Coordinates of C-alpha atoms in Angstrom, one line a residue:
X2 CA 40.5 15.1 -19.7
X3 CA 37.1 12.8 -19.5
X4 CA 36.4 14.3 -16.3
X5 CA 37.5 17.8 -16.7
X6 CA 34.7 17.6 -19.8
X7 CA 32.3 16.3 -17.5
X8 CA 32.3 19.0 -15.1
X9 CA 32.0 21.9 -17.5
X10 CA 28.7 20.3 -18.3
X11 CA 27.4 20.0 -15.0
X12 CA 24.4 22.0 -14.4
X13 CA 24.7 24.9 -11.7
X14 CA 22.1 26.2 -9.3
X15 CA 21.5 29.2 -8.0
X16 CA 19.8 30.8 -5.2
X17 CA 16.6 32.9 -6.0
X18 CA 16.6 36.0 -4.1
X19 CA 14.7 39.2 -4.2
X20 CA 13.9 38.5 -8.1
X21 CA 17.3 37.5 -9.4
X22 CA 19.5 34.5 -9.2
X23 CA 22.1 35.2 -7.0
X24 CA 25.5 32.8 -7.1
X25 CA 26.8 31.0 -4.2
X26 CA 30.5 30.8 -3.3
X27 CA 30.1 27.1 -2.5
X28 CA 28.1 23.6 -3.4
X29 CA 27.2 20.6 -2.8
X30 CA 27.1 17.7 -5.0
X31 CA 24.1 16.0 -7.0
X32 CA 23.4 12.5 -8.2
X33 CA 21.3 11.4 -10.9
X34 CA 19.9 8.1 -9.0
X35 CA 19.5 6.0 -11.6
X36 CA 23.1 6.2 -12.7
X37 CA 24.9 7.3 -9.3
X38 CA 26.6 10.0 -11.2
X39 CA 27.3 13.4 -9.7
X40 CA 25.2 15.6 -12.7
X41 CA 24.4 19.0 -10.5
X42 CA 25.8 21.6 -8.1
X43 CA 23.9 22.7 -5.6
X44 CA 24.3 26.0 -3.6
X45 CA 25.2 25.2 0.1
X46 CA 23.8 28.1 1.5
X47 CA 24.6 29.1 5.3
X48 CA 23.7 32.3 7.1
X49 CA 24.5 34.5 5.1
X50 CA 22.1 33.3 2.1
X51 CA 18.8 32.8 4.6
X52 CA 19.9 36.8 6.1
X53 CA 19.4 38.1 2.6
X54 CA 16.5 36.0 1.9
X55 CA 14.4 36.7 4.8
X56 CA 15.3 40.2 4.4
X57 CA 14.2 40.6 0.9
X58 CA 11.0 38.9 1.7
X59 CA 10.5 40.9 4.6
X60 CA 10.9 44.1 2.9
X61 CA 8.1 42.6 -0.3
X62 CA 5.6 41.7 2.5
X63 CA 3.8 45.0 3.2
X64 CA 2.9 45.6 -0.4
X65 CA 2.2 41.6 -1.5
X66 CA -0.2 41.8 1.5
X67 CA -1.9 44.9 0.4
X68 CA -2.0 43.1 -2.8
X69 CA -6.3 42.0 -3.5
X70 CA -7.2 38.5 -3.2
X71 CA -8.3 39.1 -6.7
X72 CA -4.8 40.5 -8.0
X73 CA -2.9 37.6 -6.7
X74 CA -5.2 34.8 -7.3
X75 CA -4.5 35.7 -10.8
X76 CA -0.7 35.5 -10.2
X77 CA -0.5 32.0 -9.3
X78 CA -2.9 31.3 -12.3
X79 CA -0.3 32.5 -14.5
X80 CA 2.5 30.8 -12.5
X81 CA 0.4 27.4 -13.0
X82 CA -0.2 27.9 -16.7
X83 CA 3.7 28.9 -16.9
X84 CA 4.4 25.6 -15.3
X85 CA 1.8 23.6 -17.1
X86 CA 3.3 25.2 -20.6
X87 CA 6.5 23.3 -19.2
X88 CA 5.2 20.3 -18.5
X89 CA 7.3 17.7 -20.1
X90 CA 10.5 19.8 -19.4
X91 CA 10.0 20.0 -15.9
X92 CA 8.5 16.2 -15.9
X93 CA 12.2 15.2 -17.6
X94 CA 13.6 17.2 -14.7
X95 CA 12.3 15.5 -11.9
X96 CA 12.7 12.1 -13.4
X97 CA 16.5 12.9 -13.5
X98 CA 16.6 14.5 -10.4
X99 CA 14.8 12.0 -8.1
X100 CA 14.9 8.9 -9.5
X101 CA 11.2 8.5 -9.8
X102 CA 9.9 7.4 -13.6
X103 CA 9.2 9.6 -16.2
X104 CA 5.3 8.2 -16.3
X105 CA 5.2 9.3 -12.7
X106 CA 6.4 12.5 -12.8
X107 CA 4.4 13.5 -16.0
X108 CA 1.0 12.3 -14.3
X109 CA 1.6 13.3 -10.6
X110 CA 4.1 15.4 -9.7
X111 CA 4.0 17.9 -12.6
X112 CA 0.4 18.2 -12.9
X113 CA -0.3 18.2 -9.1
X114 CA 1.7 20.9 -8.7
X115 CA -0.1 22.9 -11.5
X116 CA -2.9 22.5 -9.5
X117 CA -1.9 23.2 -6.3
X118 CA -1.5 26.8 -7.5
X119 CA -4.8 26.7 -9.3
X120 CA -6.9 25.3 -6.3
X121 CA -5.5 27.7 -3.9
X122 CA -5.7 31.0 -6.8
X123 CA -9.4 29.8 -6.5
X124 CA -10.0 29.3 -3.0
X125 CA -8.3 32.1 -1.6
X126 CA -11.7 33.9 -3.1
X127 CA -14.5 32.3 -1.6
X128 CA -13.2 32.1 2.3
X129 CA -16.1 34.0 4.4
X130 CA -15.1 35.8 7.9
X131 CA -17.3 36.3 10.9
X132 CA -19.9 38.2 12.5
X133 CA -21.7 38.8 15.9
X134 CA -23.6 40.9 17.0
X135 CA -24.3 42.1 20.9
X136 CA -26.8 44.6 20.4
X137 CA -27.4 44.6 24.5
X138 CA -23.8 45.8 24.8
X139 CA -23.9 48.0 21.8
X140 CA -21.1 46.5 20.1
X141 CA -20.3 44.5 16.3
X142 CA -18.0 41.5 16.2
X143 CA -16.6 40.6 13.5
X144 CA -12.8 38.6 12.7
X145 CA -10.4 39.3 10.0
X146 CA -8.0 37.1 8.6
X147 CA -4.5 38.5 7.8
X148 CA -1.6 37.0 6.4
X149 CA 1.8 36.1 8.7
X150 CA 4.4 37.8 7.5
X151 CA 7.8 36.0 6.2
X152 CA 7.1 32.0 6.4
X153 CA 9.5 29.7 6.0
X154 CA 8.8 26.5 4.1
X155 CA 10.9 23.4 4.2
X156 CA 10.4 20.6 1.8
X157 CA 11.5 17.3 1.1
X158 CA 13.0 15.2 -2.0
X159 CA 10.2 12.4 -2.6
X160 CA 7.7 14.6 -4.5
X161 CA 10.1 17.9 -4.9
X162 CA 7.7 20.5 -6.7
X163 CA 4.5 19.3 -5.8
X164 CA 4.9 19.4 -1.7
X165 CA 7.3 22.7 -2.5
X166 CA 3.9 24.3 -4.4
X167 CA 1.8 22.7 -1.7
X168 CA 3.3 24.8 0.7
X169 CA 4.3 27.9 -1.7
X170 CA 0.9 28.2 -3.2
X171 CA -1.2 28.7 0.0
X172 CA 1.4 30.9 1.6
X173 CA 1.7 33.3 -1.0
X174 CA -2.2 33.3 -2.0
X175 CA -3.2 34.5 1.1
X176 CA -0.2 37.1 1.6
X177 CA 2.4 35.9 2.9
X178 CA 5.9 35.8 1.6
X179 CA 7.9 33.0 1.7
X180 CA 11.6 31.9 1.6
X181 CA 11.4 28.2 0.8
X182 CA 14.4 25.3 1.6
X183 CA 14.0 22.6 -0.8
X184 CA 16.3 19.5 -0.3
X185 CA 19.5 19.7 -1.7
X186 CA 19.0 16.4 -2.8
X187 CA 15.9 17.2 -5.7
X188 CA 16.5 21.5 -6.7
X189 CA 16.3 21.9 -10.0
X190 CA 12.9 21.6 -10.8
X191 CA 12.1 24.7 -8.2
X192 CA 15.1 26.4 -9.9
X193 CA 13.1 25.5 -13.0
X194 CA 10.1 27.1 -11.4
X195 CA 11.8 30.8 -10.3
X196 CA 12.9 31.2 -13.7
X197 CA 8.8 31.6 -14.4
X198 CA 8.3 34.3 -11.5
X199 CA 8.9 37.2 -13.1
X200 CA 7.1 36.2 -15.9
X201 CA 4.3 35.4 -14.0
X202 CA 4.2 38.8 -12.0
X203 CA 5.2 37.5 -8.9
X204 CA 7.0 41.0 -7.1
X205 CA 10.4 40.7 -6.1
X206 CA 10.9 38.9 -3.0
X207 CA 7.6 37.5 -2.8
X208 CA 9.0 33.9 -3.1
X209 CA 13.1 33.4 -2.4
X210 CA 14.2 29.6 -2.5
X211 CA 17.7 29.2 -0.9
X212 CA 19.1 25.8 -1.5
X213 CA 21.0 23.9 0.8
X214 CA 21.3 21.5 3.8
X215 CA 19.2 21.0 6.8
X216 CA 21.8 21.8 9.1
X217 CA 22.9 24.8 7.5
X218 CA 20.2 26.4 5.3
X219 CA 17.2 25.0 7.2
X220 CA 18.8 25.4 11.0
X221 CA 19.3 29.2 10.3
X222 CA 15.6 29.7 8.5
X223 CA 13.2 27.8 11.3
X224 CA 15.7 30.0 14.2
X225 CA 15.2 33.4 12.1
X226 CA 13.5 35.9 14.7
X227 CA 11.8 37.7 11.5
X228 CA 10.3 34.2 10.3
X229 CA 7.2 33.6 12.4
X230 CA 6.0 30.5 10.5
X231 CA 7.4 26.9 9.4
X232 CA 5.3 24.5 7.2
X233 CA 7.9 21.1 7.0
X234 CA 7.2 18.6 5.4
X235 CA 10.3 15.8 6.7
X236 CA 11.2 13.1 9.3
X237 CA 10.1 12.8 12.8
X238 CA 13.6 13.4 14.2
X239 CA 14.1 16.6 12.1
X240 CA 10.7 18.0 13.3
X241 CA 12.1 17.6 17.0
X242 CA 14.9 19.6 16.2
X243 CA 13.1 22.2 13.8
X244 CA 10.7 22.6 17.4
X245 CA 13.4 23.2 19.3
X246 CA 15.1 25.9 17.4
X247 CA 11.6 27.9 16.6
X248 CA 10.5 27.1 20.5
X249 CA 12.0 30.8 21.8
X250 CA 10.0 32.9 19.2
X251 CA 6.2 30.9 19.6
X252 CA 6.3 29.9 15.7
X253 CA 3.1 28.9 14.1
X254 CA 4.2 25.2 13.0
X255 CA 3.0 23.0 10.6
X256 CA 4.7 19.6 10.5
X257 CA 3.9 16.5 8.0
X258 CA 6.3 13.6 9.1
X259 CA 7.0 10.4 8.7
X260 CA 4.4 7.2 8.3
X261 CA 4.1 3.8 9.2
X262 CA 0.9 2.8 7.0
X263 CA -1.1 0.1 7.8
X264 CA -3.8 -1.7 5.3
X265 CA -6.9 -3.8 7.1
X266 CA -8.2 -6.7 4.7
X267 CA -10.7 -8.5 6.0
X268 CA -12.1 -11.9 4.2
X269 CA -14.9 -10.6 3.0
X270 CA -12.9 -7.6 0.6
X271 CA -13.1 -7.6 -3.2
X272 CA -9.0 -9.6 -3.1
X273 CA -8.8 -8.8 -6.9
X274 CA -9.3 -4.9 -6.2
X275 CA -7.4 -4.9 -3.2
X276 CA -4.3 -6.4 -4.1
X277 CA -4.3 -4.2 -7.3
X278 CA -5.0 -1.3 -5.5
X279 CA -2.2 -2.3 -2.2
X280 CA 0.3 -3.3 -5.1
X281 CA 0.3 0.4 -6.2
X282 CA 0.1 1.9 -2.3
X283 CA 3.3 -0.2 -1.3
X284 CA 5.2 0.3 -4.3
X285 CA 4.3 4.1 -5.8
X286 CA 6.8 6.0 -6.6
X287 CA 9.9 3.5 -5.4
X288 CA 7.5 2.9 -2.1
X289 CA 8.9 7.0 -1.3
X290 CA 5.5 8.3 -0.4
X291 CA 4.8 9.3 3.5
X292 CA 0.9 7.8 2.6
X293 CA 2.6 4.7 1.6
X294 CA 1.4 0.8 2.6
X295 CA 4.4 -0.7 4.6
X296 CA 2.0 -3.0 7.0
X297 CA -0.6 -5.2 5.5
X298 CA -2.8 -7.0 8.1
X299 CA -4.9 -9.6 6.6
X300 CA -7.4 -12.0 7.9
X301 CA -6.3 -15.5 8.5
X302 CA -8.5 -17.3 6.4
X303 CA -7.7 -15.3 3.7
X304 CA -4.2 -14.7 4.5
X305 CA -2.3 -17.5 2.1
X306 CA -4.4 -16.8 -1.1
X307 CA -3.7 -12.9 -0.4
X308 CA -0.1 -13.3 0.1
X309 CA 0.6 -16.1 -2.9
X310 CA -1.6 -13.3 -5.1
X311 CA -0.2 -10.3 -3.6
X312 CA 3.9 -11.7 -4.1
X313 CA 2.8 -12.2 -7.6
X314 CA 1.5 -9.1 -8.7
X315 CA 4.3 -7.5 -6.9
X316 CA 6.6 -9.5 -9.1
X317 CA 5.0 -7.8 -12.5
X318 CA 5.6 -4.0 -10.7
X319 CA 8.8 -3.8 -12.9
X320 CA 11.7 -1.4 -11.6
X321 CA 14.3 0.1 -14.1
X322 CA 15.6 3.0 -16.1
X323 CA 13.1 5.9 -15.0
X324 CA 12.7 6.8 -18.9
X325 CA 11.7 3.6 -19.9
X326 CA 7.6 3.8 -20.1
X327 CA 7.2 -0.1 -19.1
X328 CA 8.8 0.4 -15.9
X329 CA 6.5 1.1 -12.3
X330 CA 9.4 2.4 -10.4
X331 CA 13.0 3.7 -11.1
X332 CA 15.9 4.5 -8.6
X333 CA 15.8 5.5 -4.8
X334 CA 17.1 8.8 -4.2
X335 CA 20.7 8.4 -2.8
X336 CA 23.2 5.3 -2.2
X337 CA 23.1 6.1 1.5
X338 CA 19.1 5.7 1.3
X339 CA 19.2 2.2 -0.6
X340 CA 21.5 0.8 1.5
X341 CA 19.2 2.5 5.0
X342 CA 16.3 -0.1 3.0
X343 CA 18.5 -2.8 2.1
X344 CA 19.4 -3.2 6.3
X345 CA 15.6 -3.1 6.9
X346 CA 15.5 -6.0 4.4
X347 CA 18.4 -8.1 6.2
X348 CA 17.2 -7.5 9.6
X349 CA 13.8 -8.7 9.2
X350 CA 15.6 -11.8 7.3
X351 CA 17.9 -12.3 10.7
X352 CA 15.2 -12.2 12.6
X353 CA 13.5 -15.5 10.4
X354 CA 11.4 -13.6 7.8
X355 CA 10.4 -14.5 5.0
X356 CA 11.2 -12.3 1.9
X357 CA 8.9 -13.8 -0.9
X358 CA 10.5 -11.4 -3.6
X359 CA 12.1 -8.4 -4.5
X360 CA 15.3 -7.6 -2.8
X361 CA 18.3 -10.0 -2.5
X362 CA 15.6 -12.6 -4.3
X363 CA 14.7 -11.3 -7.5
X364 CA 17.5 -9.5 -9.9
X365 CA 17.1 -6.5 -11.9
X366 CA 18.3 -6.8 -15.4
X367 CA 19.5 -3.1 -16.0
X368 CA 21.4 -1.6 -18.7
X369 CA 25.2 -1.1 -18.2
X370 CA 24.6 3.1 -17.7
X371 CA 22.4 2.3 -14.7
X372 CA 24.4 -0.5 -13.2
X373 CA 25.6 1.7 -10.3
X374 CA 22.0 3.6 -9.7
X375 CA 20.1 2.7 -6.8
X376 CA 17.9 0.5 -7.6
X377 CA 15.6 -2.2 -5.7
X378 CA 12.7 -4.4 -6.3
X379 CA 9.4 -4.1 -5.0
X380 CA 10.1 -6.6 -1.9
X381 CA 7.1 -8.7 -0.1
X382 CA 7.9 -9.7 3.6
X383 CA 5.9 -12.5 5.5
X384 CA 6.8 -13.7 9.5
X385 CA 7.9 -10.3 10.8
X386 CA 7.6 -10.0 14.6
X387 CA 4.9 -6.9 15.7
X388 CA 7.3 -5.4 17.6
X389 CA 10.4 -5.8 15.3
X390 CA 12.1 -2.6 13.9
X391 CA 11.0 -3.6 10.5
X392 CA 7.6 -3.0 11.4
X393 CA 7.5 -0.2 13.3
X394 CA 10.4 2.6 12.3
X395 CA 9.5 4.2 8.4
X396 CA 11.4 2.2 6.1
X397 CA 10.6 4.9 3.0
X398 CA 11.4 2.4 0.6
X399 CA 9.6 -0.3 -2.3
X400 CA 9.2 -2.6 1.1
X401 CA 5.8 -4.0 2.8
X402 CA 5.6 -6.4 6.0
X403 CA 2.2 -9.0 5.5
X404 CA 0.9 -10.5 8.8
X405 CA -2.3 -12.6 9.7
X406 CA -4.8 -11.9 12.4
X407 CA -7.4 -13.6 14.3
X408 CA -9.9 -10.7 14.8
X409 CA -11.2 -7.2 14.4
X410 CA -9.7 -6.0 17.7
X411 CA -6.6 -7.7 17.0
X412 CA -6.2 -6.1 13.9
X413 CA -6.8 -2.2 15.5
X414 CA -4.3 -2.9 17.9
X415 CA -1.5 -3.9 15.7
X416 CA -2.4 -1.1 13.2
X417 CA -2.4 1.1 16.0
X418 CA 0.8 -0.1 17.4
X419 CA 3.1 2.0 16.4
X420 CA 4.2 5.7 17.4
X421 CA 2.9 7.0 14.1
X422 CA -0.5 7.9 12.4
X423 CA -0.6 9.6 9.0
X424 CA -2.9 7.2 6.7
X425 CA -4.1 3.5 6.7
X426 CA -6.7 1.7 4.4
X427 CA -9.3 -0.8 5.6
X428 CA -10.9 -3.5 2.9
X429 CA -14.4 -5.0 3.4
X430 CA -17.7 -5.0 1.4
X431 CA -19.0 -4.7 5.3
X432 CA -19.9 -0.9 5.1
X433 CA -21.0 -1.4 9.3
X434 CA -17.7 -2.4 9.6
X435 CA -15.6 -0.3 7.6
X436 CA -17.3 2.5 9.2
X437 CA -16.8 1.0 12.9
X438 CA -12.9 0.3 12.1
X439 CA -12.3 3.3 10.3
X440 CA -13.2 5.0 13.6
X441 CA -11.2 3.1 15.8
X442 CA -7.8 3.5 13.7
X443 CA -5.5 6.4 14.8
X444 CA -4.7 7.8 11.7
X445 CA -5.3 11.9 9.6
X446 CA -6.2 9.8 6.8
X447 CA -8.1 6.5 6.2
X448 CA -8.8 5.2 3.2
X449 CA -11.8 2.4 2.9
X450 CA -11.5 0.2 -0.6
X451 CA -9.3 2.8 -2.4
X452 CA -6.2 4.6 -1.6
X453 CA -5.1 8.3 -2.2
X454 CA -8.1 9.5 -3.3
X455 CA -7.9 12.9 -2.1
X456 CA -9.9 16.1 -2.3
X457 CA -7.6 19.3 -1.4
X458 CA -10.4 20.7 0.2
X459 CA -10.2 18.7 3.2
X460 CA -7.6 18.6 6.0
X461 CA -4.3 16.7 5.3
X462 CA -2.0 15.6 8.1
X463 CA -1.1 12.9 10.9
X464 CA -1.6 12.1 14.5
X465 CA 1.1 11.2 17.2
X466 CA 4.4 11.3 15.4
X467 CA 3.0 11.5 12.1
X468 CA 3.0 15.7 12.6
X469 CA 1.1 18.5 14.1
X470 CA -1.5 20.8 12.5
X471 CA -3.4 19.9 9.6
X472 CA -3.1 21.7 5.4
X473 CA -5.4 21.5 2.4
X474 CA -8.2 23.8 1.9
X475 CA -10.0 25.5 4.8
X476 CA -6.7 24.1 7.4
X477 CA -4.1 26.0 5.1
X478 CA -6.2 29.5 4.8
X479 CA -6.3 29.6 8.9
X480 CA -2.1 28.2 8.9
X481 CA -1.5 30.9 6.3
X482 CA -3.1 33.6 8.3
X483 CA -3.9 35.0 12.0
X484 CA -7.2 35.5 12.9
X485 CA -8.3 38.9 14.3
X486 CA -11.3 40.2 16.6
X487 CA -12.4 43.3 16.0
X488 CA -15.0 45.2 18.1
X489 CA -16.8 47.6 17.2
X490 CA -18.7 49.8 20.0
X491 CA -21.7 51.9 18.9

């Protein structure tokens, strides 16, 4: 009886499609992390879902694109305001949803998301085209910018509404329409969010969200002859297969993958800051952050008084119920994902590591509710071999790997030494050398004394494995849109 109770309360998603919420024959379970409790039922969409989708947002494309700058800047001003109205409903949302912490999900997600429609409802304004003149051939140059068509946006379930309006916002500012995959694992709150379109004055069809899995949902969008673009934001081995499929129709492609961060301290850094500051960048958000610190490189004299400092303040990053305001992190996102983490963390220990805390060292004192959710510690690793698995595959998880070195080379190499490049962080009160290293490091991102400071004016993205193409100001405008020549003879 207990359970038959339980499922009529189970909430139900639907798919968003042409304007209205359109039911789906079947689903797919989802769990509340921090309990391990099924709680929702997600559509899983196949072909025929993405067919409809495309086609509504195919047909809404001519007259969204003929839309002004002007007229849908002040759309997706309303959508943000809509949103930001709903803060703390759609802050509770993704808390349940993801596992993250309430704290974190009121002060990042929500609010970033907010203004990732606002900072692209502004910028889509002030982009300037250009113009050249050949007067001895009696001709005008000048370039156009016009938007895609359909694209297709695939995002993933460690920030779930802020990279979904990351890629939503840009697409649609410049006139695009978009059908968006977000993971099955973290829907609601961009079920949360279409209920606002309307509302907003977003046309019919200008923004469709199917729901489902990669291999379903996803393999039919990024292989859909009418959808010339994919922006994914996802893992490396994904990416290769979301190339493959959009390979025969010469998609536009945008792809933000995986990380392997590395942070530089020398001797001479401000410790206190740093280990305050690398605390936070290996730990955020359950350590499920692609810009995350999972390889700390740290100057041999300094190396013991960083590490005895560094396993301490680790200690005080408390994990827990995601509600609870004392709390840094909750619950990783699946069981299947903890237990991916937990094998990094017994590898590196077979292999004669040293795990200083966290996992399998430290227990977690949780209430009886959350005694199935997936939970971990924030875990400290010392004696881990360069070219172990534990340093160099994404681990995606409240896990770091601390290691000495000799010199300034050494330490470029080994930060190099792996087959990705999305961020890294160097510490030093050197500002020759910060610059110099900064250089050499093969990374879209470094940060020098601070970490995730970022302006969403300026380019975001990896290089090697860590993606292709860059987003965030200027970079999105040009992914959102094909440029045009036009001459003009007179």
């Amino acid at each position: 009886m207990q359970s038959s109770m339980e499922t009529r309360t189970l909430l139900v998603l639907e798919n968003f499609i042409g304007g209205k919420f359109v039911p789906c024959p079947s689903h797919i379970d989802s769990y509340e992390p921090s309990t391990g409790e099924v709680y929702c039922k997600v559509p899983d969409s196949g072909e025929e879902e993405v067919e409809a989708a495309v086609a509504a947002a195919k047909e809404a494309f001519p007259g969204w694109a003929a839309h002004s700058p002007e007229q849908r800047s002040q759309i997706l001003t309303k959508l943000a305001d809509l949103i930001e109205a709903h803060l703390d409903e759609f802050a509770q949302a993704e808390s349940k949803d993801q596992g993250k912490t309430l704290t974190f999900a009121r002060t990042v997600d929500i609010p970033r998301s907010v203004y990732n429609f606002r900072f692209f409802a502004s910028s889509v304004l002030h982009h300037t085209d250009d113009c050249s003149q050949m007067d001895h051939m009696g001709c005008l140059n000048y370039t156009v910018r016009c938007p895609v068509g359909v694209a297709g946006l695939i995002s993933p379930w460690n920030l779930p509404l802020y990279l979904l309006t990351w890629k939503i916002a840009p697409a649609i500012a410049v006139g695009n329409t978009v059908v968006a995959k977000p993971s099955e694992m973290t829907s609601v709150t961009a079920w949360m969010m279409c209920k606002l379109m309307q509302q907003a004055g977003v046309p019919p069809g200008v923004v469709n969200v199917v729901f489902g899995t990669g291999p379903r949902a996803g393999d039919v969008l990024v292989g859909h002859p009418d959808v010339p673009l994919i922006s994914f934001t996802g893992s490396t081995a994904t990416a290769r297969l979301i190339t493959e499929r959009s390979a025969p129709y010469c998609k536009k492609m945008s792809l933000e993958l995986g990380g392997k961060n590395p942070a530089v301290v020398f001797a001479d850094a401000d410790l206190d800051r740093c280990i305050e500051t690398t605390v936070r960048s290996s730990f955020f958000n359950q350590g499920e952050i692609c810009l995350c610190t999972s390889r700390i490189y740290v100057e041999r004299s300094v190396y013991s008084i960083f590490l005895e400092k560094f396993v301490a303040a680790a200690r005080k990053w408390k994990t827990g119920v995601p509600s609870d305001t004392g709390n840094s992190n909750g619950a990783l996102i699946s069981k299947e994902h903890l237990e991916k983490v937990r094998g990094f963390v017994a590898l590196a220990k077979s292999e004669g590591a040293t795990v200083h805390c966290g996992e399998g060292v430290d227990p977690l004192d949780l209430p009886e509710r959350n005694a199935n959710g997936y939970f971990m510690g924030a875990t400290v690793i010392s004696g881990v071999p360069q070219g172990s698995r534990v340093m160099q595959e994404e681990i995606f998880g409240p896990v770091t790997c601390v290691s000495p070195f000799d010199s300034e080379d050494e330490a470029v190499a080994e930060a190099n030494g792996v087959r990705y490049g999305l961020a890294a962080t160097v510490w030093s009160r050197d500002v020759a050398k910060v610059h110099r290293v900064a250089a050499r490091l093969q990374a879209g991102l470094v940060w020098t004394n601070c970490w995730l400071v970022r302006d969403l004016k300026l380019p975001f993205g990896g290089m090697k494995m860590s993606g292709v193409g860059r987003e965030g100001g200027k970079d999105s405008y040009h992914f959102f849109t094909e440029v045009k020549t036009i001459t003009i003879k007179h």
